[in-house]
C-alpha positions as a Markdown table, in Angstrom:
| # | Residue | x | y | z |
|---|---|---|---|---|
| 1 | Unk | 73.0 | -22.7 | -55.8 |
| 2 | Unk | 75.2 | -25.5 | -57.1 |
| 3 | Unk | 78.4 | -27.5 | -56.6 |
| 4 | Unk | 80.4 | -28.9 | -59.4 |
| 5 | Unk | 83.7 | -30.6 | -60.3 |
| 6 | Unk | 85.9 | -29.8 | -63.3 |
| 7 | Unk | 88.5 | -32.4 | -64.2 |
| 8 | Unk | 91.1 | -33.5 | -66.8 |
| 9 | Unk | 92.4 | -37.0 | -67.1 |
| 10 | Unk | 96.2 | -36.5 | -67.4 |
| 11 | Unk | 96.6 | -39.9 | -69.1 |
| 12 | Unk | 94.1 | -39.2 | -71.9 |
| 13 | Unk | 93.5 | -35.5 | -72.0 |
| 14 | Unk | 89.8 | -36.1 | -71.6 |
| 15 | Unk | 87.8 | -33.3 | -70.0 |
| 16 | Unk | 84.8 | -33.7 | -67.7 |
| 17 | Unk | 82.3 | -31.6 | -65.7 |
| 18 | Unk | 79.7 | -33.0 | -63.2 |
| 19 | Unk | 77.3 | -30.7 | -61.4 |
| 20 | Unk | 74.3 | -31.0 | -59.0 |
| 21 | Unk | 71.8 | -28.4 | -57.6 |
| 22 | Unk | 68.4 | -27.7 | -56.1 |
| 23 | Unk | 67.6 | -25.9 | -59.4 |
| 24 | Unk | 65.9 | -27.1 | -62.6 |
| 25 | Unk | 68.1 | -28.3 | -65.5 |
| 26 | Unk | 71.5 | -27.2 | -64.0 |
| 27 | Unk | 73.3 | -29.1 | -66.8 |
| 28 | Unk | 72.0 | -26.5 | -69.3 |
| 29 | Unk | 73.8 | -23.6 | -67.7 |
| 30 | Unk | 76.9 | -24.8 | -65.8 |
| 31 | Unk | 79.1 | -27.1 | -67.9 |
| 32 | Unk | 81.0 | -25.8 | -71.0 |
| 33 | Unk | 83.6 | -28.0 | -72.7 |
| 34 | Unk | 85.6 | -28.1 | -75.9 |
| 35 | Unk | 87.8 | -31.0 | -76.8 |
| 36 | Unk | 91.5 | -30.2 | -76.8 |
| 37 | Unk | 90.7 | -26.7 | -75.4 |
| 38 | Unk | 89.3 | -26.9 | -71.9 |
| 39 | Unk | 86.4 | -27.1 | -69.6 |
| 40 | Unk | 84.5 | -24.4 | -67.6 |
| 41 | Unk | 81.8 | -24.5 | -64.9 |
| 42 | Unk | 80.0 | -21.2 | -64.4 |
| 43 | Unk | 77.5 | -21.0 | -61.5 |
| 44 | Unk | 76.0 | -19.1 | -58.6 |
| 45 | Unk | 74.2 | -16.1 | -60.2 |
| 46 | Unk | 75.2 | -17.7 | -63.4 |
| 47 | Unk | 76.7 | -16.0 | -66.5 |
| 48 | Unk | 76.7 | -18.4 | -69.5 |
| 49 | Unk | 79.2 | -16.0 | -71.1 |
| 50 | Unk | 81.8 | -17.2 | -68.6 |
| 51 | Unk | 81.5 | -20.5 | -70.3 |
| 52 | Unk | 81.2 | -19.6 | -73.9 |
| 53 | Unk | 83.7 | -16.7 | -73.9 |
| 54 | Unk | 86.0 | -18.5 | -71.4 |
| 55 | Unk | 86.4 | -21.4 | -73.9 |
| 56 | Unk | 87.2 | -18.9 | -76.7 |
| 57 | Unk | 89.9 | -17.3 | -74.5 |
| 58 | Unk | 91.4 | -20.6 | -73.6 |
| 59 | Unk | 91.5 | -21.5 | -77.3 |
| 60 | Unk | 93.3 | -18.2 | -78.0 |
| 61 | Unk | 95.9 | -19.3 | -75.5 |
| 62 | Unk | 95.0 | -17.3 | -72.4 |
| 63 | Unk | 95.8 | -19.0 | -69.1 |
| 64 | Unk | 92.9 | -19.9 | -66.8 |
| 65 | Unk | 93.8 | -17.1 | -64.3 |
| 66 | Unk | 93.9 | -14.6 | -67.2 |
| 67 | Unk | 90.4 | -15.8 | -68.4 |
| 68 | Unk | 89.0 | -15.2 | -64.9 |
| 69 | Unk | 90.6 | -11.8 | -64.6 |
| 70 | Unk | 89.3 | -10.7 | -68.0 |
| 71 | Unk | 85.8 | -12.0 | -67.5 |
| 72 | Unk | 85.3 | -10.6 | -64.0 |
| 73 | Unk | 86.8 | -7.2 | -64.8 |
| 74 | Unk | 84.3 | -6.5 | -67.5 |
| 75 | Unk | 81.3 | -7.8 | -65.4 |
| 76 | Unk | 79.7 | -5.6 | -62.8 |
| 77 | Unk | 77.9 | -8.7 | -61.4 |
| 78 | Unk | 81.1 | -10.8 | -60.8 |
| 79 | Unk | 80.9 | -10.5 | -57.0 |
| 80 | Unk | 77.8 | -12.8 | -57.0 |
| 81 | Unk | 79.2 | -15.3 | -59.6 |
| 82 | Unk | 81.4 | -18.3 | -59.4 |
| 83 | Unk | 83.5 | -20.2 | -62.0 |
| 84 | Unk | 86.3 | -22.7 | -62.3 |
| 85 | Unk | 88.1 | -24.0 | -65.3 |
| 86 | Unk | 90.9 | -26.1 | -66.7 |
| 87 | Unk | 92.7 | -26.0 | -70.0 |
| 88 | Unk | 93.9 | -28.8 | -72.2 |
| 89 | Unk | 97.4 | -28.8 | -70.7 |
| 90 | Unk | 96.1 | -29.1 | -67.1 |
| 91 | Unk | 96.4 | -25.5 | -65.9 |
| 92 | Unk | 93.4 | -24.6 | -63.8 |
| 93 | Unk | 92.0 | -21.8 | -61.7 |
| 94 | Unk | 88.8 | -20.9 | -59.8 |
| 95 | Unk | 86.9 | -17.8 | -58.7 |
| 96 | Unk | 84.2 | -17.3 | -56.0 |
| 97 | Unk | 82.6 | -13.8 | -55.8 |
| 98 | Unk | 82.5 | -12.4 | -52.3 |
| 99 | Unk | 78.7 | -12.1 | -52.2 |
| 100 | Unk | 77.9 | -15.5 | -53.4 |
| 101 | Unk | 75.3 | -17.1 | -51.1 |
| 102 | Unk | 77.1 | -18.9 | -48.3 |
| 103 | Unk | 78.5 | -21.4 | -47.8 |
| 104 | Unk | 80.5 | -20.7 | -51.0 |
| 105 | Unk | 84.1 | -21.5 | -51.9 |
| 106 | Unk | 86.4 | -23.6 | -54.1 |
| 107 | Unk | 89.3 | -26.0 | -54.0 |
| 108 | Unk | 91.9 | -26.4 | -56.8 |
| 109 | Unk | 94.2 | -29.4 | -57.1 |
| 110 | Unk | 96.2 | -31.1 | -59.9 |
| 111 | Unk | 94.0 | -31.5 | -62.9 |
| 112 | Unk | 90.8 | -31.0 | -60.9 |
| 113 | Unk | 88.8 | -28.3 | -59.1 |
| 114 | Unk | 85.6 | -28.3 | -57.1 |
| 115 | Unk | 83.4 | -25.2 | -56.3 |
| 116 | Unk | 80.1 | -24.6 | -54.8 |
| 117 | Unk | 77.7 | -22.1 | -53.3 |
| 118 | Unk | 74.6 | -22.2 | -51.1 |
| 119 | Unk | 76.0 | -25.4 | -49.7 |
| 120 | Unk | 75.6 | -26.8 | -46.1 |
| 121 | Unk | 79.3 | -26.2 | -45.6 |
| 122 | Unk | 82.9 | -26.6 | -46.8 |
| 123 | Unk | 82.8 | -30.3 | -46.2 |
| 124 | Unk | 80.8 | -30.7 | -49.4 |
| 125 | Unk | 83.6 | -29.7 | -51.7 |
| 126 | Unk | 86.2 | -31.2 | -49.5 |
| 127 | Unk | 84.7 | -34.7 | -49.7 |
| 128 | Unk | 84.0 | -34.3 | -53.4 |
| 129 | Unk | 87.6 | -33.6 | -54.1 |
| 130 | Unk | 88.9 | -36.2 | -51.7 |
| 131 | Unk | 86.9 | -39.0 | -53.3 |
| 132 | Unk | 87.7 | -37.9 | -56.9 |
| 133 | Unk | 91.4 | -38.1 | -56.1 |
| 134 | Unk | 91.0 | -41.5 | -54.4 |
| 135 | Unk | 89.2 | -42.8 | -57.4 |
| 136 | Unk | 91.7 | -41.3 | -59.8 |
| 137 | Unk | 94.5 | -43.0 | -58.0 |
| 138 | Unk | 92.7 | -46.3 | -58.3 |
| 139 | Unk | 92.5 | -45.9 | -62.1 |
| 140 | Unk | 88.8 | -45.7 | -62.3 |
| 141 | Unk | 87.3 | -44.3 | -65.5 |
| 142 | Unk | 86.7 | -40.6 | -65.6 |
| 143 | Unk | 82.9 | -40.9 | -65.6 |
| 144 | Unk | 83.0 | -43.1 | -62.5 |
| 145 | Unk | 85.4 | -40.8 | -60.7 |
| 146 | Unk | 83.1 | -37.8 | -61.3 |
| 147 | Unk | 79.9 | -39.7 | -60.3 |
| 148 | Unk | 81.6 | -41.1 | -57.1 |
| 149 | Unk | 82.9 | -37.6 | -56.2 |
| 150 | Unk | 79.5 | -36.0 | -56.6 |
| 151 | Unk | 77.9 | -38.8 | -54.5 |
| 152 | Unk | 80.4 | -38.0 | -51.7 |
| 153 | Unk | 79.5 | -34.3 | -51.9 |
| 154 | Unk | 75.9 | -35.2 | -51.6 |
| 155 | Unk | 76.5 | -37.5 | -48.6 |
| 156 | Unk | 78.4 | -34.6 | -47.0 |
| 157 | Unk | 75.2 | -32.4 | -47.3 |
| 158 | Unk | 75.2 | -31.0 | -50.8 |
| 159 | Unk | 73.0 | -28.0 | -51.7 |
| 160 | Unk | 71.5 | -26.9 | -48.4 |
| 161 | Unk | 68.1 | -26.4 | -50.2 |
| 162 | Unk | 67.9 | -30.1 | -51.3 |
| 163 | Unk | 68.1 | -31.8 | -54.7 |
| 164 | Unk | 66.5 | -31.3 | -58.1 |
| 165 | Unk | 68.9 | -31.7 | -61.1 |
| 166 | Unk | 72.4 | -33.0 | -62.0 |
| 167 | Unk | 74.5 | -33.6 | -65.1 |
| 168 | Unk | 77.7 | -35.1 | -66.3 |
| 169 | Unk | 79.5 | -34.1 | -69.5 |
| 170 | Unk | 82.7 | -35.7 | -70.9 |
| 171 | Unk | 84.6 | -34.7 | -74.0 |
| 172 | Unk | 87.4 | -36.8 | -75.4 |
| 173 | Unk | 89.4 | -35.0 | -78.1 |
| 174 | Unk | 86.6 | -34.0 | -80.5 |
| 175 | Unk | 84.2 | -31.1 | -80.8 |
| 176 | Unk | 81.3 | -33.2 | -79.7 |
| 177 | Unk | 80.7 | -34.9 | -76.3 |
| 178 | Unk | 81.5 | -38.5 | -75.7 |
| 179 | Unk | 78.9 | -38.5 | -73.0 |
| 180 | Unk | 76.3 | -35.9 | -71.9 |
| 181 | Unk | 73.5 | -37.0 | -69.6 |
| 182 | Unk | 71.2 | -34.8 | -67.6 |
| 183 | Unk | 68.6 | -35.4 | -64.8 |
| 184 | Unk | 66.7 | -32.2 | -65.1 |
| 185 | Unk | 63.9 | -32.5 | -62.5 |
| 186 | Unk | 64.2 | -35.5 | -60.2 |
| 187 | Unk | 64.0 | -36.2 | -56.5 |
| 188 | Unk | 67.3 | -38.1 | -56.6 |
| 189 | Unk | 69.1 | -36.6 | -59.6 |
| 190 | Unk | 72.5 | -38.2 | -58.8 |
| 191 | Unk | 70.9 | -41.6 | -58.5 |
| 192 | Unk | 69.2 | -41.0 | -61.9 |
| 193 | Unk | 72.5 | -40.1 | -63.4 |
| 194 | Unk | 73.8 | -43.5 | -62.3 |
| 195 | Unk | 70.9 | -45.2 | -64.0 |
| 196 | Unk | 71.5 | -43.2 | -67.2 |
| 197 | Unk | 75.2 | -44.0 | -67.2 |
| 198 | Unk | 74.3 | -47.7 | -66.9 |
| 199 | Unk | 71.9 | -47.4 | -69.9 |
| 200 | Unk | 74.7 | -45.7 | -71.8 |
| 201 | Unk | 77.0 | -48.6 | -71.2 |
| 202 | Unk | 74.4 | -51.0 | -72.7 |
| 203 | Unk | 74.6 | -49.6 | -76.2 |
| 204 | Unk | 75.3 | -45.9 | -76.6 |
| 205 | Unk | 79.0 | -45.8 | -75.5 |
| 206 | Unk | 79.8 | -48.7 | -77.8 |
| 207 | Unk | 78.1 | -47.0 | -80.8 |
| 208 | Unk | 80.0 | -43.8 | -79.8 |
| 209 | Unk | 83.2 | -45.7 | -80.7 |
| 210 | Unk | 82.1 | -45.8 | -84.4 |
| 211 | Unk | 81.6 | -42.1 | -84.7 |
| 212 | Unk | 83.7 | -40.1 | -87.1 |
| 213 | Unk | 86.6 | -38.1 | -85.7 |
| 214 | Unk | 89.0 | -35.4 | -86.9 |
| 215 | Unk | 91.6 | -38.0 | -87.6 |
| 216 | Unk | 89.1 | -40.5 | -89.2 |
| 217 | Unk | 86.2 | -38.5 | -90.8 |
| 218 | Unk | 84.7 | -41.8 | -92.0 |
| 219 | Unk | 84.3 | -43.3 | -88.6 |
| 220 | Unk | 83.8 | -47.1 | -88.4 |
| 221 | Unk | 81.8 | -48.0 | -91.5 |
| 222 | Unk | 81.6 | -51.8 | -90.7 |
| 223 | Unk | 79.5 | -52.0 | -87.6 |
| 224 | Unk | 79.7 | -55.7 | -87.2 |
| 225 | Unk | 82.3 | -55.6 | -84.5 |
| 226 | Unk | 80.2 | -53.2 | -82.3 |
| 227 | Unk | 77.0 | -55.2 | -83.0 |
| 228 | Unk | 78.7 | -58.4 | -81.9 |
| 229 | Unk | 80.1 | -56.7 | -78.8 |
| 230 | Unk | 76.6 | -55.3 | -77.8 |
| 231 | Unk | 75.0 | -58.7 | -78.5 |
| 232 | Unk | 77.5 | -60.5 | -76.3 |
| 233 | Unk | 77.0 | -58.0 | -73.5 |
| 234 | Unk | 73.2 | -58.4 | -73.8 |
| 235 | Unk | 73.4 | -62.2 | -73.8 |
| 236 | Unk | 75.6 | -62.1 | -70.7 |
| 237 | Unk | 73.2 | -59.7 | -68.9 |
| 238 | Unk | 70.2 | -62.0 | -69.7 |
| 239 | Unk | 72.1 | -65.1 | -68.7 |
| 240 | Unk | 72.9 | -63.5 | -65.3 |
| 241 | Unk | 69.3 | -62.5 | -64.9 |
| 242 | Unk | 70.1 | -58.8 | -64.7 |
| 243 | Unk | 67.4 | -56.4 | -65.9 |
| 244 | Unk | 68.3 | -53.6 | -68.3 |
| 245 | Unk | 68.7 | -50.2 | -66.7 |
| 246 | Unk | 66.7 | -48.7 | -69.4 |
| 247 | Unk | 63.0 | -47.8 | -68.9 |
| 248 | Unk | 62.5 | -48.4 | -72.6 |
| 249 | Unk | 63.6 | -52.1 | -72.4 |
| 250 | Unk | 60.7 | -54.2 | -71.0 |
| 251 | Unk | 61.7 | -57.0 | -68.6 |
| 252 | Unk | 61.7 | -60.5 | -70.1 |
| 253 | Unk | 58.7 | -62.6 | -69.2 |
């Protein structure tokens, strides 16, 4: 009932998952990521254990193909499930159970995979992958690659039942997400993700640069540099007459 993309940026090692569905709050069930370990998308007749246990197995050193084999062999319901995953070194794999609701299938490429079920046809994942690779070749940021790829899949037909929710999750090299935004119940969830990503760029992603990391558990304790950057961006936005993307920021009179 979903299609998703799982990707690793080979330049940075950052990991991301984007997903859309005619199902409520798809971002709560499908994406599972751990920095420096890997990313998993589990969908169709979803088993969250494919995500949680899959990450544990990747952390223990199992290859993605071994993770799929282990999880499906122990699960009597695997024929109606789907998953795809990548580890921190870029090894990836995918599985589509033979009784997933058609159209169902997956594509695996270098540092990226796309999988879907209950789609209008194979063109959905083909276009998603094509646009992701084009945007990666152009040097676009990972978040923009993922959003553009999902838009392409939607333009190719997407979930054959329609639209309801979408999510994008990106981890850098920490145990917490750099970005995690959901549109859980929306007539145009991918459009809403775009708006939320624009809001994140106004302040949140700049503040995220101050957060403590494994290497620097103090984080940035002098926030003046970030405050000045945010103030400059805000001044430029107002000078250009561009409204904030945030619903919480009222337009200037």
